[in-house]
């Protein structure tokens, strides 16, 4: 695992941009796994502003709420098209976002048909979730419908008018699906992520903190700002 601690959110976004832009330039047919949430917005702004050729790129998103139509302003479909896809030349047929009507098995088949994911971008939940794999998710889980935890519903209420509007379920890539990506880029910023980041990078691998499973992946690059890195070193080494 490569861990870089950078001075700010902007610096994390710059570095993530360098990594993705290099990948897209050197492997024009890259299969990307992309994330939503506030963390990758700076990355997507930079990708949208750059003159990169996305004509052969394929993209698979991590997750989507159940019950929001693709054109709903709070759906992850809408998020991805607004922040990135509408501003680059990716063919719409190369964009794959989980769809509750279609189900997890079909999404897994589409990933397999694309040859697997080359680089998966991940954010980090304050409870250590990746995608919408909440604490307790099996480490070998696949794309499926899940119930959101009370903490995630509260965390994500900031994107909605009220907590009552936050969907209670989502379709998410599983932890096993994520672990099959050939490389992973985990981004976390802000003091609210410090405990989850320390647990993920330095704690035991446990279903209680899903991101901790990334310790078992051979090619993970972690970008943290100083606030998110502030609890690193506080976990005692395993006996
Ligand atoms: C959301 C998404 C995750 C995301 C995480 C962090 O619920 N399902 O994929 O990584 O929470 O979000 P943020 O970047 O806004 O902190």
Tab-separated table of C-alpha atoms and ligand atoms in Angstrom:
chain	number	residue	atom	x	y	z
A	1	UNK	CA	0.000	0.000	0.000
A	2	UNK	CA	1.350	3.433	-0.938
A	3	UNK	CA	0.087	6.174	1.384
A	4	UNK	CA	0.574	9.842	0.517
A	5	UNK	CA	-0.385	12.581	2.960
A	6	UNK	CA	-0.912	15.880	1.180
A	7	UNK	CA	-1.423	19.371	2.506
A	8	UNK	CA	-5.001	19.991	1.422
A	9	UNK	CA	-8.072	18.787	-0.446
A	10	UNK	CA	-6.807	20.620	-3.528
A	11	UNK	CA	-3.466	18.821	-3.342
A	12	UNK	CA	-5.241	15.452	-3.000
A	13	UNK	CA	-7.382	16.319	-6.036
A	14	UNK	CA	-4.282	17.361	-8.040
A	15	UNK	CA	-2.497	14.100	-7.242
A	16	UNK	CA	-5.562	11.962	-8.011
A	17	UNK	CA	-5.900	13.805	-11.314
A	18	UNK	CA	-2.267	13.049	-12.191
A	19	UNK	CA	-2.822	9.348	-11.518
A	20	UNK	CA	-6.023	9.095	-13.581
A	21	UNK	CA	-4.808	11.302	-16.424
A	22	UNK	CA	-1.599	9.278	-16.720
A	23	UNK	CA	-3.615	6.078	-16.819
A	24	UNK	CA	-6.021	7.361	-19.493
A	25	UNK	CA	-3.130	8.658	-21.638
A	26	UNK	CA	-1.026	5.511	-21.396
A	27	UNK	CA	-3.901	2.991	-21.623
A	28	UNK	CA	-6.579	4.599	-23.838
A	29	UNK	CA	-8.950	1.636	-23.328
A	30	UNK	CA	-8.779	1.828	-19.528
A	31	UNK	CA	-11.675	0.417	-17.546
A	32	UNK	CA	-12.236	2.774	-14.627
A	33	UNK	CA	-14.269	2.283	-11.488
A	34	UNK	CA	-15.572	5.636	-10.262
A	35	UNK	CA	-17.033	6.901	-7.007
A	36	UNK	CA	-19.498	9.593	-5.991
A	37	UNK	CA	-19.632	11.739	-2.866
A	38	UNK	CA	-17.985	15.067	-2.170
A	39	UNK	CA	-14.413	13.717	-2.135
A	40	UNK	CA	-13.880	13.075	-5.882
A	41	UNK	CA	-15.513	16.320	-7.063
A	42	UNK	CA	-12.150	18.132	-7.291
A	43	UNK	CA	-10.736	15.198	-9.259
A	44	UNK	CA	-13.682	15.278	-11.662
A	45	UNK	CA	-13.371	19.049	-12.116
A	46	UNK	CA	-9.756	18.562	-13.148
A	47	UNK	CA	-10.556	15.657	-15.475
A	48	UNK	CA	-13.389	17.637	-17.066
A	49	UNK	CA	-11.094	20.624	-17.679
A	50	UNK	CA	-8.284	18.528	-19.169
A	51	UNK	CA	-7.999	17.644	-22.822
A	52	UNK	CA	-8.074	13.857	-22.449
A	53	UNK	CA	-9.406	11.335	-24.921
A	54	UNK	CA	-12.142	9.246	-23.272
A	55	UNK	CA	-13.389	7.664	-26.507
A	56	UNK	CA	-12.127	4.203	-25.557
A	57	UNK	CA	-12.487	4.489	-21.773
A	58	UNK	CA	-15.155	2.474	-19.986
A	59	UNK	CA	-16.469	3.441	-16.571
A	60	UNK	CA	-18.272	1.466	-13.880
A	61	UNK	CA	-19.719	3.304	-10.912
A	62	UNK	CA	-19.602	1.877	-7.439
A	63	UNK	CA	-23.159	2.381	-6.350
A	64	UNK	CA	-26.572	3.974	-6.818
A	65	UNK	CA	-29.525	4.673	-4.582
A	66	UNK	CA	-32.588	2.490	-4.973
A	67	UNK	CA	-35.741	4.452	-5.706
A	68	UNK	CA	-34.267	7.511	-7.435
A	69	UNK	CA	-34.746	7.677	-11.211
A	70	UNK	CA	-31.549	8.286	-13.227
A	71	UNK	CA	-32.622	11.879	-13.915
A	72	UNK	CA	-33.368	12.585	-10.234
A	73	UNK	CA	-31.060	15.451	-9.186
A	74	UNK	CA	-29.778	13.488	-6.171
A	75	UNK	CA	-29.166	10.234	-8.020
A	76	UNK	CA	-25.606	9.121	-8.621
A	77	UNK	CA	-26.421	8.877	-12.353
A	78	UNK	CA	-27.165	12.588	-12.293
A	79	UNK	CA	-24.080	13.315	-10.184
A	80	UNK	CA	-21.743	11.535	-12.607
A	81	UNK	CA	-23.209	13.087	-15.741
A	82	UNK	CA	-23.177	16.565	-14.180
A	83	UNK	CA	-19.673	16.456	-12.742
A	84	UNK	CA	-17.869	14.440	-15.386
A	85	UNK	CA	-19.454	12.471	-18.196
A	86	UNK	CA	-21.245	15.343	-19.919
A	87	UNK	CA	-17.928	17.194	-20.122
A	88	UNK	CA	-15.700	14.504	-21.647
A	89	UNK	CA	-15.994	12.461	-24.828
A	90	UNK	CA	-16.854	9.145	-23.184
A	91	UNK	CA	-19.453	7.298	-25.311
A	92	UNK	CA	-22.676	6.940	-23.285
A	93	UNK	CA	-22.592	3.206	-24.066
A	94	UNK	CA	-19.332	3.000	-22.105
A	95	UNK	CA	-20.914	4.328	-18.903
A	96	UNK	CA	-22.204	1.720	-16.460
A	97	UNK	CA	-23.962	2.689	-13.236
A	98	UNK	CA	-25.719	0.124	-11.048
A	99	UNK	CA	-29.419	-0.079	-11.810
A	100	UNK	CA	-31.806	-1.539	-9.251
A	101	UNK	CA	-34.152	-2.778	-11.979
A	102	UNK	CA	-31.361	-4.681	-13.664
A	103	UNK	CA	-29.817	-6.064	-10.476
A	104	UNK	CA	-26.334	-6.906	-9.288
A	105	UNK	CA	-25.718	-10.023	-11.381
A	106	UNK	CA	-26.131	-8.128	-14.642
A	107	UNK	CA	-23.726	-5.420	-13.439
A	108	UNK	CA	-21.131	-8.045	-12.521
A	109	UNK	CA	-21.510	-9.581	-15.998
A	110	UNK	CA	-20.907	-6.206	-17.603
A	111	UNK	CA	-17.712	-5.728	-15.584
A	112	UNK	CA	-16.519	-9.178	-16.611
A	113	UNK	CA	-17.369	-8.509	-20.266
A	114	UNK	CA	-15.232	-5.357	-20.140
A	115	UNK	CA	-12.304	-7.443	-18.909
A	116	UNK	CA	-12.481	-6.285	-15.273
A	117	UNK	CA	-11.724	-2.916	-13.712
A	118	UNK	CA	-8.181	-1.555	-14.152
A	119	UNK	CA	-8.372	1.263	-11.613
A	120	UNK	CA	-11.066	1.705	-8.972
A	121	UNK	CA	-11.457	5.103	-7.293
A	122	UNK	CA	-12.860	4.918	-3.766
A	123	UNK	CA	-13.995	7.409	-1.174
A	124	UNK	CA	-14.336	6.442	2.471
A	125	UNK	CA	-17.419	6.585	4.663
A	126	UNK	CA	-17.045	7.951	8.183
A	127	UNK	CA	-17.957	4.423	9.320
A	128	UNK	CA	-15.306	2.898	7.068
A	129	UNK	CA	-17.669	1.904	4.270
A	130	UNK	CA	-16.495	1.611	0.675
A	131	UNK	CA	-19.171	1.995	-1.963
A	132	UNK	CA	-22.222	1.315	0.168
A	133	UNK	CA	-20.677	-1.736	1.826
A	134	UNK	CA	-21.622	-0.950	5.380
A	135	UNK	CA	-19.978	-2.455	8.481
A	136	UNK	CA	-20.889	-6.137	8.641
A	137	UNK	CA	-20.718	-6.631	4.849
A	138	UNK	CA	-19.047	-9.877	3.847
A	139	UNK	CA	-15.549	-9.442	2.497
A	140	UNK	CA	-16.452	-11.634	-0.505
A	141	UNK	CA	-19.738	-9.800	-1.228
A	142	UNK	CA	-20.726	-9.024	-4.823
A	143	UNK	CA	-22.911	-6.301	-6.365
A	144	UNK	CA	-26.221	-6.373	-4.523
A	145	UNK	CA	-28.997	-4.403	-2.878
A	146	UNK	CA	-28.117	-3.232	0.626
A	147	UNK	CA	-29.775	-1.298	3.442
A	148	UNK	CA	-27.952	1.903	4.391
A	149	UNK	CA	-26.816	2.269	7.987
A	150	UNK	CA	-28.284	4.974	10.203
A	151	UNK	CA	-24.910	6.727	10.163
A	152	UNK	CA	-24.715	6.779	6.365
A	153	UNK	CA	-28.282	8.067	6.111
A	154	UNK	CA	-27.364	10.856	8.549
A	155	UNK	CA	-24.063	11.597	6.742
A	156	UNK	CA	-25.723	11.778	3.330
A	157	UNK	CA	-28.641	13.902	4.516
A	158	UNK	CA	-26.509	16.948	3.672
A	159	UNK	CA	-27.094	16.218	-0.019
A	160	UNK	CA	-30.908	16.151	0.433
A	161	UNK	CA	-33.516	18.581	1.734
A	162	UNK	CA	-34.040	16.466	4.844
A	163	UNK	CA	-32.965	13.161	6.365
A	164	UNK	CA	-36.378	11.735	5.487
A	165	UNK	CA	-35.558	12.175	1.787
A	166	UNK	CA	-32.431	10.000	1.911
A	167	UNK	CA	-33.101	6.635	0.262
A	168	UNK	CA	-32.845	3.693	2.657
A	169	UNK	CA	-31.406	1.233	0.144
A	170	UNK	CA	-28.775	1.166	-2.571
A	171	UNK	CA	-27.244	-1.134	-5.121
A	172	UNK	CA	-23.501	-1.356	-4.538
A	173	UNK	CA	-20.524	-3.205	-5.913
A	174	UNK	CA	-19.542	-5.742	-3.287
A	175	UNK	CA	-16.292	-5.805	-1.365
A	176	UNK	CA	-15.273	-8.850	-3.395
A	177	UNK	CA	-16.069	-6.933	-6.592
A	178	UNK	CA	-13.950	-3.972	-5.492
A	179	UNK	CA	-11.063	-6.239	-4.488
A	180	UNK	CA	-10.958	-7.682	-8.018
A	181	UNK	CA	-9.995	-4.312	-9.490
A	182	UNK	CA	-6.371	-4.491	-10.590
A	183	UNK	CA	-5.508	-1.224	-8.805
A	184	UNK	CA	-7.314	0.922	-6.258
A	185	UNK	CA	-7.066	4.639	-5.483
A	186	UNK	CA	-8.559	5.493	-2.073
A	187	UNK	CA	-9.144	9.169	-1.304
A	188	UNK	CA	-10.153	10.637	2.058
A	189	UNK	CA	-10.164	14.214	3.269
A	190	UNK	CA	-11.176	16.004	6.436
A	191	UNK	CA	-11.062	15.278	10.157
A	192	UNK	CA	-14.336	13.367	9.933
A	193	UNK	CA	-12.490	10.615	8.077
A	194	UNK	CA	-9.496	10.408	10.429
A	195	UNK	CA	-10.731	7.508	12.569
A	196	UNK	CA	-11.930	5.495	9.568
A	197	UNK	CA	-8.658	6.130	7.705
A	198	UNK	CA	-6.526	5.039	10.665
A	199	UNK	CA	-8.620	1.917	11.142
A	200	UNK	CA	-8.564	1.118	7.438
A	201	UNK	CA	-4.812	1.477	7.060
A	202	UNK	CA	-3.516	0.340	10.432
A	203	UNK	CA	-6.211	-1.596	12.262
A	204	UNK	CA	-7.130	-5.252	11.955
A	205	UNK	CA	-8.855	-6.430	8.789
A	206	UNK	CA	-12.447	-6.687	9.918
A	207	UNK	CA	-15.958	-6.568	8.522
A	208	UNK	CA	-16.597	-3.897	11.191
A	209	UNK	CA	-14.553	-1.490	9.056
A	210	UNK	CA	-14.962	-2.576	5.431
A	211	UNK	CA	-12.094	-0.432	4.033
A	212	UNK	CA	-9.628	-2.398	6.190
A	213	UNK	CA	-9.848	-5.209	3.628
A	214	UNK	CA	-7.806	-3.016	1.274
A	215	UNK	CA	-4.744	-4.026	3.301
A	216	UNK	CA	-5.045	-7.388	1.502
A	217	UNK	CA	-4.967	-5.858	-1.994
A	218	UNK	CA	-1.642	-5.844	-3.830
A	219	UNK	CA	-1.937	-2.418	-5.474
A	220	UNK	CA	-3.573	0.286	-3.395
A	221	UNK	CA	-2.645	3.960	-3.517
A	222	UNK	CA	-4.061	6.086	-0.687
A	223	UNK	CA	-4.318	9.876	-0.820
A	224	UNK	CA	-5.134	11.669	2.428
A	225	UNK	CA	-5.111	15.286	3.416
A	226	UNK	CA	-3.468	16.136	6.722
A	227	UNK	CA	-6.764	16.184	8.631
A	228	UNK	CA	-7.742	12.703	7.422
A	229	UNK	CA	-4.235	11.452	8.290
A	230	UNK	CA	-4.280	12.963	11.776
A	231	UNK	CA	-4.949	9.664	13.588
A	232	UNK	CA	-2.416	7.569	11.689
A	233	UNK	CA	0.098	6.001	14.016
A	234	UNK	CA	-2.386	5.832	16.886
A	235	UNK	CA	-3.207	2.136	16.462
A	236	UNK	CA	-0.892	-0.204	18.405
A	237	UNK	CA	0.857	-2.738	16.153
A	238	UNK	CA	-0.738	-6.207	16.188
A	239	UNK	CA	0.767	-8.508	18.891
B	1	LIG	C1	-21.117	7.787	0.060
B	1	LIG	C2	-20.798	6.857	-1.137
B	1	LIG	C3	-19.390	6.387	-1.065
B	1	LIG	C4	-18.524	7.567	-0.728
B	1	LIG	C5	-18.731	7.946	0.695
B	1	LIG	C6	-17.979	9.177	1.144
B	1	LIG	O1	-22.154	7.330	0.822
B	1	LIG	N1	-21.650	5.733	-1.288
B	1	LIG	O2	-19.012	5.757	-2.286
B	1	LIG	O3	-17.169	7.238	-0.887
B	1	LIG	O4	-20.105	7.994	1.011
B	1	LIG	O5	-18.626	10.329	0.756
B	1	LIG	P1	-17.950	11.758	0.807
B	1	LIG	O6	-16.871	11.729	-0.232
B	1	LIG	O7	-19.042	12.722	0.467
B	1	LIG	O8	-17.412	11.943	2.160
